[in-house]
Amino acid sequence: MSKLALFGGTPVREKPYPLNITTGEEEKGEVVKVLESGILSVFEGANTEYFLGGEQIKLLEQEWADKFGVKHAISVNSATSGLYVAVGAAGIGPGDEVIVTPWTMTATATAILVYNAIPIFCDIAQDTFNMDASCLEKLITERTKAIMPVHLFGHPADMEEIMKIAKKHDLMVIEDAAQAPTALYKGTYAGTIGDIGVFSLNSNKIIQCGEGGIVVTDNDELALRLRLIRNHAEAVIATGMEVKSLVNMLGWNYRMNEVEAAISRVQLSKLEDLLIKRREFVDYLNEKLKPVKGIITPVVKKGCTHTYYRYALKLDKSKIPIPGEVFIKALRAEGMDFYPGYEPLYLQPLYQRKIVYGNAGCPFTCPYYKGNVDYSPGLCPNAEKLRDVILSTEVVRPPLQFKDMDEIFEAICKVVDNVDEIASILK
Ligand SMILES: *Cc1c(COP(=O)(O)O)cnc(C)c1O
């Protein structure tokens, strides 16, 4: 048995992992064309022909809509902005509650707070780590306006159940599909099932333009509202654009530029190939890891496909009797890029101390808010418990190769083989 790097042995991997470089000559060619045109953006926050942006923006939006089979695709400068425009367009505001998962990137929930509404956290399922739809109904009150599932790590949320409950209670569904472009849920793309879906094009995501996002919807009215909030709504309306309701018609500048749109178009054409690579790496690792004691490989539910934005393994604590944190520390000492599960969002100081706007506790103390949300530890037991048994990595992607997967396998086996020694030291 070789000595763990944690205890002074030689690490399995010595060199750092390469960044997520997904662009190449094709993107370069398209960027040069945009630069040669000199037109880097033509967006205007007014009711003019430039309200919808320039050529590359319009082409990207059309191509995205075609690819995903949606009526409207709306580009934005990040998925965070995309989530903000989505909650705004949905008409959510002070006094409202929105149900969201605590296991997500922070922006899914801040999008709710930005509109002075209250995030209500729904516990997660033990297998996919997505929102557990069976917890939803008891969280619904007369204040609930929407449900925001996240397709975590690239596995679709339980959309059939979520849509059924949303219909029954007349709630909007805003899907955070940042990690799951073209993940299939029973034949339909994640992100295109609810009222609005949001995708990310940031530099860590499966396809990327540096910073960017896309919001999709089939609803014409929502699409107009999304486009307005993206681009100085109030000023556009003042210059004659008609809109049914002024609710949340306060705009920002969340516009993407022509260079980013040109890059995103090429990236979209590469998406399928990038996913093939990820799935090959994951299949390879799953096969190797299946017989390893105490390591549980990712679940893919019937009718679903997984985009593997992150590859998440679960520790069987009956066979690996050490804290997940220590297991990860040992893996990281071996040069591996593994992280624990998410810390449930409600444990952040913002929620624990309920301070967002000003120092008076808004929006939690807003007089329009008639509820009394509780974010005490213990709120979502699975979310809290799973943090300690999940280890996840994003390095199942190009430019890595199968030999890098072999290293991941080797490092995991090395730590598993030494678990007894680690446990005895911890005693
Ligand atoms: C990355 C991510 C976001 C935010 O994306 P940006 O484009 O960086 O703003 C939101 N939600 C989830 C689940 C993400 O993974």
Coordinates of C-alpha atoms and ligand atoms in Angstrom, one line a residue, residues 78-80 83 104-105 107-108 150 176 178-179 200-202 205 211-212 309 342, ligand 1:
S78 CA -24.7 36.0 -17.1
A79 CA -27.1 33.4 -15.8
T80 CA -27.2 35.4 -12.6
L83 CA -32.3 34.5 -13.1
T104 CA -27.3 25.4 -5.7
M105 CA -25.1 28.3 -6.6
A107 CA -27.7 33.3 -7.4
T108 CA -30.7 31.0 -7.7
V150 CA -32.2 23.5 -10.4
D176 CA -32.1 27.0 -13.4
A178 CA -27.1 26.6 -15.8
Q179 CA -25.4 23.2 -15.4
S200 CA -25.2 29.9 -18.2
L201 CA -22.2 30.6 -20.5
N202 CA -19.7 31.5 -17.9
K205 CA -19.7 25.9 -17.7
E211 CA -19.5 35.5 -19.1
G212 CA -23.0 35.1 -20.5
Y309 CA -21.2 19.6 -15.3
Y342 CA -22.9 22.3 -1.4
Ligands
LIG1 C1 -23.1 28.9 -12.7 C2 -24.4 28.9 -12.1 C3 -25.2 30.1 -12.1 C4 -24.7 31.4 -12.4 O1 -24.2 31.5 -13.6 P1 -23.4 32.8 -14.1 O2 -23.5 32.8 -15.6 O3 -22.0 32.7 -13.6 O4 -24.1 34.0 -13.5 C5 -26.5 29.9 -11.6 N1 -27.0 28.8 -11.2 C6 -26.3 27.6 -11.2 C7 -26.9 26.3 -10.8 C8 -25.0 27.7 -11.7 O5 -24.2 26.6 -11.7

